[in-house]
PDB file of C-alpha atoms in Angstrom:
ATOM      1  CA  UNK F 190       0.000   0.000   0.000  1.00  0.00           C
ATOM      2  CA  UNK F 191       1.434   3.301  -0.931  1.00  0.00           C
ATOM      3  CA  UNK F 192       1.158   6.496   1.692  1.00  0.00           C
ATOM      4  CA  UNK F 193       0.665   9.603   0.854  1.00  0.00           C
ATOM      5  CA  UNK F 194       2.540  11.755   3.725  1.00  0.00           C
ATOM      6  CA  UNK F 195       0.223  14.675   5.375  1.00  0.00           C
ATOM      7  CA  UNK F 196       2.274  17.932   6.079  1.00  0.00           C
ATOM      8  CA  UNK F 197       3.466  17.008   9.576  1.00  0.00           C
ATOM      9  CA  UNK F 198       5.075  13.771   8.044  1.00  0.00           C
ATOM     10  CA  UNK F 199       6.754  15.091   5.007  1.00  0.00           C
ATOM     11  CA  UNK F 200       8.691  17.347   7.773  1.00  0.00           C
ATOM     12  CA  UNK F 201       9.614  14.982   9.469  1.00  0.00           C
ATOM     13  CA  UNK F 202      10.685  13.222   6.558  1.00  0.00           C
ATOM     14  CA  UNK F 203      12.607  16.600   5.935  1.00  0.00           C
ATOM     15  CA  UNK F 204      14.374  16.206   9.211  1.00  0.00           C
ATOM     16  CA  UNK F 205      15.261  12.528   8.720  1.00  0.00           C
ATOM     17  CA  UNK F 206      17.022  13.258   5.277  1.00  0.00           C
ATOM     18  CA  UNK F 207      18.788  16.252   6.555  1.00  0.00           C
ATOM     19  CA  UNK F 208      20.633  14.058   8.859  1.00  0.00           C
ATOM     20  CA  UNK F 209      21.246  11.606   6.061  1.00  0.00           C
ATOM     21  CA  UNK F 210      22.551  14.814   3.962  1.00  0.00           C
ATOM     22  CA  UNK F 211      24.978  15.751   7.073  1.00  0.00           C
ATOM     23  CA  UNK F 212      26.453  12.513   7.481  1.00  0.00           C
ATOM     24  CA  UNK F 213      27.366  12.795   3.616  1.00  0.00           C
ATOM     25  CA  UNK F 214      28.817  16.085   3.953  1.00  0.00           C
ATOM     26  CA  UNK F 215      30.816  14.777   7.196  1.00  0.00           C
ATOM     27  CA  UNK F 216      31.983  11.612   5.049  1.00  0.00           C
ATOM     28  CA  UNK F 217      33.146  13.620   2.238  1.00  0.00           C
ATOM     29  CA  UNK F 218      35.222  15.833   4.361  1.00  0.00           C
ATOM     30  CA  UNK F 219      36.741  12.998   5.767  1.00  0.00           C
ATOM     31  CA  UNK F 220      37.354   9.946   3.174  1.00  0.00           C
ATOM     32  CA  UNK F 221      40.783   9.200   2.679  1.00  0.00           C
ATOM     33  CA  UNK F 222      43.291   6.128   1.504  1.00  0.00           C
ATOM     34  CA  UNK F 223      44.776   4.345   3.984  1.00  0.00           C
ATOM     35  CA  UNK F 224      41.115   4.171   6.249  1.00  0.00           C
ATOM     36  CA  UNK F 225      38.861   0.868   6.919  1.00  0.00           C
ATOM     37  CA  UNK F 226      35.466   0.818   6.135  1.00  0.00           C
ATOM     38  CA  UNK F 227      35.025   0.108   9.452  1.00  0.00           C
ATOM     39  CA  UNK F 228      36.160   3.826  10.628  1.00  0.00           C
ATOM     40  CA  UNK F 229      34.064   5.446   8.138  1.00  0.00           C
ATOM     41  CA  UNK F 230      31.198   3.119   9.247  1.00  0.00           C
ATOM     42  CA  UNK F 231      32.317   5.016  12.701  1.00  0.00           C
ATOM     43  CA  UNK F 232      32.298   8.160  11.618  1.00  0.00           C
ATOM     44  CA  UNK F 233      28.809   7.983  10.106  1.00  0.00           C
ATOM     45  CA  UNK F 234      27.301   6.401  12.801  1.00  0.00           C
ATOM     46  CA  UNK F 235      28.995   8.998  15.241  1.00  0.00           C
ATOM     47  CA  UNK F 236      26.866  11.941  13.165  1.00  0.00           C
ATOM     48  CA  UNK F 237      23.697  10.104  12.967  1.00  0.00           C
ATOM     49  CA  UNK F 238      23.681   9.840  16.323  1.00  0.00           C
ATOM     50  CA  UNK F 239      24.721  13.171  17.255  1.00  0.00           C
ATOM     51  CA  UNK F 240      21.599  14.334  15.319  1.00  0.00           C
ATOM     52  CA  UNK F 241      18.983  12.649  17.048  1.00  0.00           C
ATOM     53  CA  UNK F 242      18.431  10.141  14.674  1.00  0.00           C
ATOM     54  CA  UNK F 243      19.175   6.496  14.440  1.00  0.00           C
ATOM     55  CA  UNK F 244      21.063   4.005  11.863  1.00  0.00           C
ATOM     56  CA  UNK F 245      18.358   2.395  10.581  1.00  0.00           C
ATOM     57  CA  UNK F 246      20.387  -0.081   8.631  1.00  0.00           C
ATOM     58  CA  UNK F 247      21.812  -1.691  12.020  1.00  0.00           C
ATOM     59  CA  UNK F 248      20.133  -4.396  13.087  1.00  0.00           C
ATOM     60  CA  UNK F 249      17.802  -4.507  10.209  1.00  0.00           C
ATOM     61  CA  UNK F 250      16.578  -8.272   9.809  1.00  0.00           C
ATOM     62  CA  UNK F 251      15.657  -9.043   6.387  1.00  0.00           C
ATOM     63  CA  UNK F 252      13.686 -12.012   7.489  1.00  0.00           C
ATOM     64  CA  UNK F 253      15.832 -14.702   5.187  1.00  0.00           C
ATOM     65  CA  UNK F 254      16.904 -17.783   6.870  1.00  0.00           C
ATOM     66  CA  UNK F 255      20.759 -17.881   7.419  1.00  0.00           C
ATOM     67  CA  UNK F 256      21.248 -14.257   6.944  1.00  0.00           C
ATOM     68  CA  UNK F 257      21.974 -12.206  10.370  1.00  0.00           C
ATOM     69  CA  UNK F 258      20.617  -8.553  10.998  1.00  0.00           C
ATOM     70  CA  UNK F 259      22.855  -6.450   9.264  1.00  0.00           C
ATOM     71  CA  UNK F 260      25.855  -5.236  11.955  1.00  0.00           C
ATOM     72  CA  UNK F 261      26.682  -1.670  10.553  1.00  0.00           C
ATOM     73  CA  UNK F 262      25.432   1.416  10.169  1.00  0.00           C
ATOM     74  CA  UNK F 263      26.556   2.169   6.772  1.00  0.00           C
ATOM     75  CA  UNK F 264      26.701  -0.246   3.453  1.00  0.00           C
ATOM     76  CA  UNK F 265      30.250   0.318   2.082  1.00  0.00           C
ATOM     77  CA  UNK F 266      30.934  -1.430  -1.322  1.00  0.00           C
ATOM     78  CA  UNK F 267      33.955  -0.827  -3.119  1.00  0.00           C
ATOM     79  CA  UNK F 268      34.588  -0.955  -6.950  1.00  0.00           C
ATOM     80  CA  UNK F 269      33.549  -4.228  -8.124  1.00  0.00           C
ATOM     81  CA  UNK F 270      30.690  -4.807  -5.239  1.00  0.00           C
ATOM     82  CA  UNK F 271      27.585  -3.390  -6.028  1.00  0.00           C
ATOM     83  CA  UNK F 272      25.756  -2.953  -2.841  1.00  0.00           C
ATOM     84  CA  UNK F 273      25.406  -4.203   1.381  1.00  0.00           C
ATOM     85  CA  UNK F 274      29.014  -4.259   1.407  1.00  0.00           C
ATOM     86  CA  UNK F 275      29.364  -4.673   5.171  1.00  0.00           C
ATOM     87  CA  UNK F 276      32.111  -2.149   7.135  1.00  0.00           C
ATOM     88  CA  UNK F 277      35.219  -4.088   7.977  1.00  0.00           C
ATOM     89  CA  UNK F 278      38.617  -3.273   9.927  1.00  0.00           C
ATOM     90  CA  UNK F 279      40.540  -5.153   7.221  1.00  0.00           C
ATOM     91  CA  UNK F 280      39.010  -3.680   4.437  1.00  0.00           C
ATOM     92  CA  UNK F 281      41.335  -0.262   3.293  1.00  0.00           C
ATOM     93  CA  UNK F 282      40.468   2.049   0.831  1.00  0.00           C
ATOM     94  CA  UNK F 283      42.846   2.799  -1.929  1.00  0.00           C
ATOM     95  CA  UNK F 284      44.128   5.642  -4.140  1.00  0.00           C
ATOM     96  CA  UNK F 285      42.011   5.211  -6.685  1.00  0.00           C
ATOM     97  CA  UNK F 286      38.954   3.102  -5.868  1.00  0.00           C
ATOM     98  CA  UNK F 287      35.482   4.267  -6.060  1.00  0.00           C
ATOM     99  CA  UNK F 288      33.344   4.102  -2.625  1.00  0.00           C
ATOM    100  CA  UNK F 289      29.450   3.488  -2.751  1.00  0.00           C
ATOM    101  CA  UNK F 290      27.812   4.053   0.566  1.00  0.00           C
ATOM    102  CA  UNK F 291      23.998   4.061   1.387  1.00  0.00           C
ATOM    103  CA  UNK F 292      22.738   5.158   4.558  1.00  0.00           C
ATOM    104  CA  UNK F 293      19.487   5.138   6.440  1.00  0.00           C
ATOM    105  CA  UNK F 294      18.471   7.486   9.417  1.00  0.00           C
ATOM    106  CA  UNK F 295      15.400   6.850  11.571  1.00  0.00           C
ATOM    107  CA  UNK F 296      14.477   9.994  13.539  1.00  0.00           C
ATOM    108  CA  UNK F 297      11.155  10.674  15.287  1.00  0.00           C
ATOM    109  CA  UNK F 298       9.775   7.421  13.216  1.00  0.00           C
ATOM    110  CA  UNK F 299      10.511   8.171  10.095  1.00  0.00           C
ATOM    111  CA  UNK F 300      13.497   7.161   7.530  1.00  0.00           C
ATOM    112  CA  UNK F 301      15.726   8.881   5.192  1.00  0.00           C
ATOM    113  CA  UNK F 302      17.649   6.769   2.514  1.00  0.00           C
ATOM    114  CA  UNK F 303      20.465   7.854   0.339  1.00  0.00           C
ATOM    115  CA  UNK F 304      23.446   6.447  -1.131  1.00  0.00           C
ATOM    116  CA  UNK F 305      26.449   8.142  -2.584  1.00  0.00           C
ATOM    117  CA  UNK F 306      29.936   6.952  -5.028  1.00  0.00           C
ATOM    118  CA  UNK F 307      32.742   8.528  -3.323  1.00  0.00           C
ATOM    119  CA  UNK F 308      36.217   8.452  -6.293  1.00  0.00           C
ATOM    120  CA  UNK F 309      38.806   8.206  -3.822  1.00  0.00           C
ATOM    121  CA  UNK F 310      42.428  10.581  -5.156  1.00  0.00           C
ATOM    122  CA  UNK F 311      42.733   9.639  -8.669  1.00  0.00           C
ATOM    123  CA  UNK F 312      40.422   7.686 -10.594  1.00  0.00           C
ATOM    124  CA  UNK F 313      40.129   6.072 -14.034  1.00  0.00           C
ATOM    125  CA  UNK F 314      38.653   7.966 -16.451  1.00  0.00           C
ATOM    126  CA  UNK F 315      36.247   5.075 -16.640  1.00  0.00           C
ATOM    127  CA  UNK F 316      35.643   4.873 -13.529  1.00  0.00           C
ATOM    128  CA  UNK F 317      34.696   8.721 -13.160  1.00  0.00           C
ATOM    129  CA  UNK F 318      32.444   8.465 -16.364  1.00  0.00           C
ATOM    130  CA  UNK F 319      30.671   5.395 -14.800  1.00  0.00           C
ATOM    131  CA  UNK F 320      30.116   7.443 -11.576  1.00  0.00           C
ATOM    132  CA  UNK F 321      29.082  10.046 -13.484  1.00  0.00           C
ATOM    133  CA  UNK F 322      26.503   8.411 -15.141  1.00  0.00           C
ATOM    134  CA  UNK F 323      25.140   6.455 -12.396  1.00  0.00           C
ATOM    135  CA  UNK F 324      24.480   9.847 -10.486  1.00  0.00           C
ATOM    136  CA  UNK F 325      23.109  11.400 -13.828  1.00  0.00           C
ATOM    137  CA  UNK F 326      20.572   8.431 -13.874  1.00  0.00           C
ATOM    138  CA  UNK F 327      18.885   9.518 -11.122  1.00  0.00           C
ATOM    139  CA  UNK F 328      17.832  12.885 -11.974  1.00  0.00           C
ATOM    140  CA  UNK F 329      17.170  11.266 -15.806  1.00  0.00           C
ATOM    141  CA  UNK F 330      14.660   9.220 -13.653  1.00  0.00           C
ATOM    142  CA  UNK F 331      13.492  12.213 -11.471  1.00  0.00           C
ATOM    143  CA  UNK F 332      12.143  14.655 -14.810  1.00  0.00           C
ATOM    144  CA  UNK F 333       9.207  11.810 -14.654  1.00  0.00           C
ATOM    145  CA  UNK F 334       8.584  11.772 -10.823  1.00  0.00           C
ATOM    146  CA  UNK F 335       5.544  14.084 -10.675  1.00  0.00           C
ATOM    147  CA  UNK F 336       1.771  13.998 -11.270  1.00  0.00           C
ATOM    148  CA  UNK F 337       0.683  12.823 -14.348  1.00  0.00           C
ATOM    149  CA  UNK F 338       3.299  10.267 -15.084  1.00  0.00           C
ATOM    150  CA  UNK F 339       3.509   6.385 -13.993  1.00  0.00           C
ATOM    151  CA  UNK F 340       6.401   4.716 -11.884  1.00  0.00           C
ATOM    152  CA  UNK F 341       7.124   2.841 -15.028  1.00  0.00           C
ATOM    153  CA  UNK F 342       8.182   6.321 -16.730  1.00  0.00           C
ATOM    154  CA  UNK F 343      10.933   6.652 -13.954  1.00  0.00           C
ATOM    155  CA  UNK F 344      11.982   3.187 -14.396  1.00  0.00           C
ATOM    156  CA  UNK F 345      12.122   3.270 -18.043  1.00  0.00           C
ATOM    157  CA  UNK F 346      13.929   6.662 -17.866  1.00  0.00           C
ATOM    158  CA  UNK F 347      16.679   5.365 -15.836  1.00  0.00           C
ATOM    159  CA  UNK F 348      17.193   2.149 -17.720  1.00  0.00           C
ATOM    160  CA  UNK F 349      17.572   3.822 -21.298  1.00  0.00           C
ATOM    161  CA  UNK F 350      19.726   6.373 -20.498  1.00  0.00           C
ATOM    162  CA  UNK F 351      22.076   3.363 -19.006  1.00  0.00           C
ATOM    163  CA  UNK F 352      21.694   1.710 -21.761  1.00  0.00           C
ATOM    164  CA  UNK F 353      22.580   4.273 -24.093  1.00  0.00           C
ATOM    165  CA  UNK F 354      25.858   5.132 -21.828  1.00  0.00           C
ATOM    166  CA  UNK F 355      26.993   1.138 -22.606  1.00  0.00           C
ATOM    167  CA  UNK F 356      26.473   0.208 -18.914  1.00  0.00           C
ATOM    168  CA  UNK F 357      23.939  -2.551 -17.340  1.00  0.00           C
ATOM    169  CA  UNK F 358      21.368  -2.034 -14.439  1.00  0.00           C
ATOM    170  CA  UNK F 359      21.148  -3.850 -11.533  1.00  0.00           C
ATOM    171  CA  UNK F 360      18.186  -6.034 -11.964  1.00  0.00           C
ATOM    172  CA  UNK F 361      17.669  -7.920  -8.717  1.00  0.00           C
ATOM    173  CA  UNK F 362      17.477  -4.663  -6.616  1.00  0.00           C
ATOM    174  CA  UNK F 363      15.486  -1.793  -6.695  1.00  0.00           C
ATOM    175  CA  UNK F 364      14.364   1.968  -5.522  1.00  0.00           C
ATOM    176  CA  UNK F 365      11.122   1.756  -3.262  1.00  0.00           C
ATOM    177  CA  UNK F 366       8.751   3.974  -0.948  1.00  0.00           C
ATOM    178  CA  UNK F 367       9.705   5.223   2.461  1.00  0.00           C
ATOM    179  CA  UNK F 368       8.367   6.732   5.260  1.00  0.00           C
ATOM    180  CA  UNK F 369       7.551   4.967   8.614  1.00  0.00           C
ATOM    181  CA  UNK F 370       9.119   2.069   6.731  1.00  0.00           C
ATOM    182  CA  UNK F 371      12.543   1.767   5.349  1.00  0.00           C
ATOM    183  CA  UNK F 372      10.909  -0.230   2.467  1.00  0.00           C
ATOM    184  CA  UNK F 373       7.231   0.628   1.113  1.00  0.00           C
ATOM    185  CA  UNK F 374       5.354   0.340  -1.911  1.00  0.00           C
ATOM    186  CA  UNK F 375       5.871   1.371  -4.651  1.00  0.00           C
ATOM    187  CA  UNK F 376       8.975  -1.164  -5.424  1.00  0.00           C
ATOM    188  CA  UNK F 377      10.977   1.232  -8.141  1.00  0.00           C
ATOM    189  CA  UNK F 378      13.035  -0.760 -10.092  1.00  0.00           C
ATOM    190  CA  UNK F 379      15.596   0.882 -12.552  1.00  0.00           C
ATOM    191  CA  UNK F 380      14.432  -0.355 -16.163  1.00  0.00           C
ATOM    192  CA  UNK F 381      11.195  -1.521 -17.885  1.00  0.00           C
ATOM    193  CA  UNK F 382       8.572   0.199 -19.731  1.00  0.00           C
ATOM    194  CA  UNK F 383       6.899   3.248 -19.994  1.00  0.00           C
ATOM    195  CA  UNK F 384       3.634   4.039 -18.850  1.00  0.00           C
ATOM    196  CA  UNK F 385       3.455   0.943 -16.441  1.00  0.00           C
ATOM    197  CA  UNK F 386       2.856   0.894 -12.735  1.00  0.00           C
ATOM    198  CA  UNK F 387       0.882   2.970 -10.536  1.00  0.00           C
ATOM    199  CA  UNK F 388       0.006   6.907 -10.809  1.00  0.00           C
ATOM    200  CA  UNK F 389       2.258   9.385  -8.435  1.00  0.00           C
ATOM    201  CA  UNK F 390       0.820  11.534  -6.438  1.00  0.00           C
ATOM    202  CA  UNK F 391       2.062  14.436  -4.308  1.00  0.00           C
ATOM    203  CA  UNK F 392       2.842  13.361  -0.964  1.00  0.00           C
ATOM    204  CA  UNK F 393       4.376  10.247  -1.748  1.00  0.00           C
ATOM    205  CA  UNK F 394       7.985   9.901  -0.658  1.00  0.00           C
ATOM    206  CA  UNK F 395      10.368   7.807  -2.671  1.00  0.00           C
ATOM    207  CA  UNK F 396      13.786   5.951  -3.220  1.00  0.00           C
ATOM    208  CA  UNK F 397      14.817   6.295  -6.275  1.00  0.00           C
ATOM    209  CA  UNK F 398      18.336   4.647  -6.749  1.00  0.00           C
ATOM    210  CA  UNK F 399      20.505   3.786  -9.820  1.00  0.00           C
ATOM    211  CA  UNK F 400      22.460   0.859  -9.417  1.00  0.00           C
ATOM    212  CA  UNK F 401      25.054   0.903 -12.440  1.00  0.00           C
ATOM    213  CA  UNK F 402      27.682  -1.887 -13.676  1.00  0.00           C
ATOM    214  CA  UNK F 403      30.278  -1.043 -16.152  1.00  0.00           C
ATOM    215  CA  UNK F 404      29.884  -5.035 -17.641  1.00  0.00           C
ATOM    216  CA  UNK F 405      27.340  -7.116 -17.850  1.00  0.00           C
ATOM    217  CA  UNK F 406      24.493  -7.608 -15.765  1.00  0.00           C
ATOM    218  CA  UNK F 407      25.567 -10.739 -13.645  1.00  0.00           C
ATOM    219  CA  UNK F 408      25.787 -10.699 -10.159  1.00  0.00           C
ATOM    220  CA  UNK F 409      27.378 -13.256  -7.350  1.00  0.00           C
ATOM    221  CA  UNK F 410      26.321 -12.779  -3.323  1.00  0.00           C
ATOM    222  CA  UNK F 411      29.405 -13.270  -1.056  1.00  0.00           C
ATOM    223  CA  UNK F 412      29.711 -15.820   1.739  1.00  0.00           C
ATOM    224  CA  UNK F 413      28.482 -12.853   4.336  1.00  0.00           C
ATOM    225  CA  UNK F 414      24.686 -12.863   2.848  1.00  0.00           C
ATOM    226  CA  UNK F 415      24.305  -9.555   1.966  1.00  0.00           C
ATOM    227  CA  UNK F 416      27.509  -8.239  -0.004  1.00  0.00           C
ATOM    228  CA  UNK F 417      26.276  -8.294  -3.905  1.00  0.00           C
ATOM    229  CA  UNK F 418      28.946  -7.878  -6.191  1.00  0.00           C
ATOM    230  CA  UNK F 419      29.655  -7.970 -10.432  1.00  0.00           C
ATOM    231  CA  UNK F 420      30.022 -11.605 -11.848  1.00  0.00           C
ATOM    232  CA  UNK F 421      33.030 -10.391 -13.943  1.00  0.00           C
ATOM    233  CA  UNK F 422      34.611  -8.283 -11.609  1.00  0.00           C
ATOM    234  CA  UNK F 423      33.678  -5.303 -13.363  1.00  0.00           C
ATOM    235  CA  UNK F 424      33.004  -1.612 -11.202  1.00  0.00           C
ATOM    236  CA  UNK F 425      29.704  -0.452  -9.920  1.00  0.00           C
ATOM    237  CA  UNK F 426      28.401   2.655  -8.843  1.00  0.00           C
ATOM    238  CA  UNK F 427      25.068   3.441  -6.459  1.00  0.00           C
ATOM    239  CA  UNK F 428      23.363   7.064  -6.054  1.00  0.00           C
ATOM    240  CA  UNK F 429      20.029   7.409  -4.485  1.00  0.00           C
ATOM    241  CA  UNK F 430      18.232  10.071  -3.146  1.00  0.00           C
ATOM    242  CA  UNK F 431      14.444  10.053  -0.851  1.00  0.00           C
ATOM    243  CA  UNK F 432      12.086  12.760  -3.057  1.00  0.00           C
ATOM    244  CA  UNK F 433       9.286  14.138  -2.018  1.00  0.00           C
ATOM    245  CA  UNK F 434       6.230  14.335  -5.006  1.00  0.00           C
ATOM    246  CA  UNK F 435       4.697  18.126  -4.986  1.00  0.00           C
ATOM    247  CA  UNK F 436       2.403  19.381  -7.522  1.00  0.00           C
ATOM    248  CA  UNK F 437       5.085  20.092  -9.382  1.00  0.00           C
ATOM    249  CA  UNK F 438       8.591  19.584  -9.674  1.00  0.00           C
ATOM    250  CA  UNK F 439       9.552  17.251  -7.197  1.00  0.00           C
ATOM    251  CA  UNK F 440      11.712  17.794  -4.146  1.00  0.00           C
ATOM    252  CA  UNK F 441      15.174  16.243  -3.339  1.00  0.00           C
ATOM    253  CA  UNK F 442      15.060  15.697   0.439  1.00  0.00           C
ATOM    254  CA  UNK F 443      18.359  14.075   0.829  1.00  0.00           C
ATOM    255  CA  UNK F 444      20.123  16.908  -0.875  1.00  0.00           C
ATOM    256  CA  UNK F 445      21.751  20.094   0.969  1.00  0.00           C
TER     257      UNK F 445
END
């Protein structure tokens, strides 16, 4: 079922992403070589917190036998993992690796979701381009994301400009409602056709997150349950913001 947020919840969906939008800011300021995921797990934890808000994503059960709650507070997945990379103190980032990260705060019962591709020093140029891309997906998707249009439009929006940039989509996962609920209807997913799926309204609040390989589609899961990365080893990139539907253009909550 899909909820349309009244004026007291969109602001405190507003507050919520905020938080989500500091930690970012924080992360950025501090990301270097030579640090463990684990310490920048730390360090976004250590602002979520200090804003009144919780990490949503610790603890979060996904209700699949043989897979534990998720320990971190952050997803950190590095070049050729796509996403729910989990924080480590013998993982090190390198000169030149690219950093997704998606975050979720919980503050006064309600969630902000956002994920981000950090290039760490000196990239590839193919790696930049691919990062590039994946964050121009999103607002390819987002010129569709107001009344009038279908979720389908977004979807198909984000998968053809993808595909016309020579990169794959992640299939398996997908962008989603959120409010009281890390995960609500409508599911989002980043390809198929136009004109399918259900109307948007304003009020809704949604997820919308390209998940871009530079090869082919295929994906492996790791040994940990929840680490997804690239069959052939080839780099991925994640950016996601939580919108808000208005009348008319929408709103990027998760966004300074």
């Amino acid at each position: 079922m899909v909820t349309i947020k009244s004026k007291k919840e969109i602001e405190y969906m507003r507050e919520a992403c905020k938080v989500v939008a500091l930690m970012y800011q924080e992360i950025e300021n501090k990301i270097k070589p030579g640090m463990t995921t684990l310490e920048v797990d730390n360090i976004a934890e250590k602002v979520i917190k200090k804003l009144g808000a919780i990490p949503a994503e610790k603890g979060y059960n996904p209700g699949i036998k043989g897979i534990p709650p998720y320990p971190a507070s952050i997803c950190i997945s590095i070049n050729d993992e796509i996403i729910h990379g989990v924080p480590s103190k013998d993982k090190i980032i390198k000169e030149g690796d690219i950093v997704s990260i998606d975050t979720v705060a919980l503050k006064n019962g309600y969630n902000g979701d956002a994920a981000r591709t950090f290039m760490i020093g000196k990239v590839s140029k193919d790696a930049e381009r691919l990062v590039e891309v994946t964050k121009q997906a999103f607002f390819e998707g987002i010129k569709f994301a107001k009344p009038g249009y279908r979720i389908g439009d977004i979807s198909h929006a984000i998968g053809e400009y993808v595909k016309a940039q020579g990169y794959s989509v992640l299939r398996e996962f997908q962008g989603h409602g959120i409010g009281k609920q890390m995960h609500e209807d409508p599911g989002i997913p980043n390809y198929g056709k136009a004109g399918r799926g259900i109307r948007i309204e304003p009020g809704m609040t949604l997820a919308i997150e390209p998940m871009v390989i530079q090869g082919k589609p295929n994906i492996l899961e790791l040994e940990d349950g929840w680490t997804i990365v690239t069959e052939d080893g080839s780099l991925s990139a994640h950016y996601e913001n939580t919108i808000l539907i208005t009348e008319k253009e929408p709103e990027i909550l998760t966004i300074l």
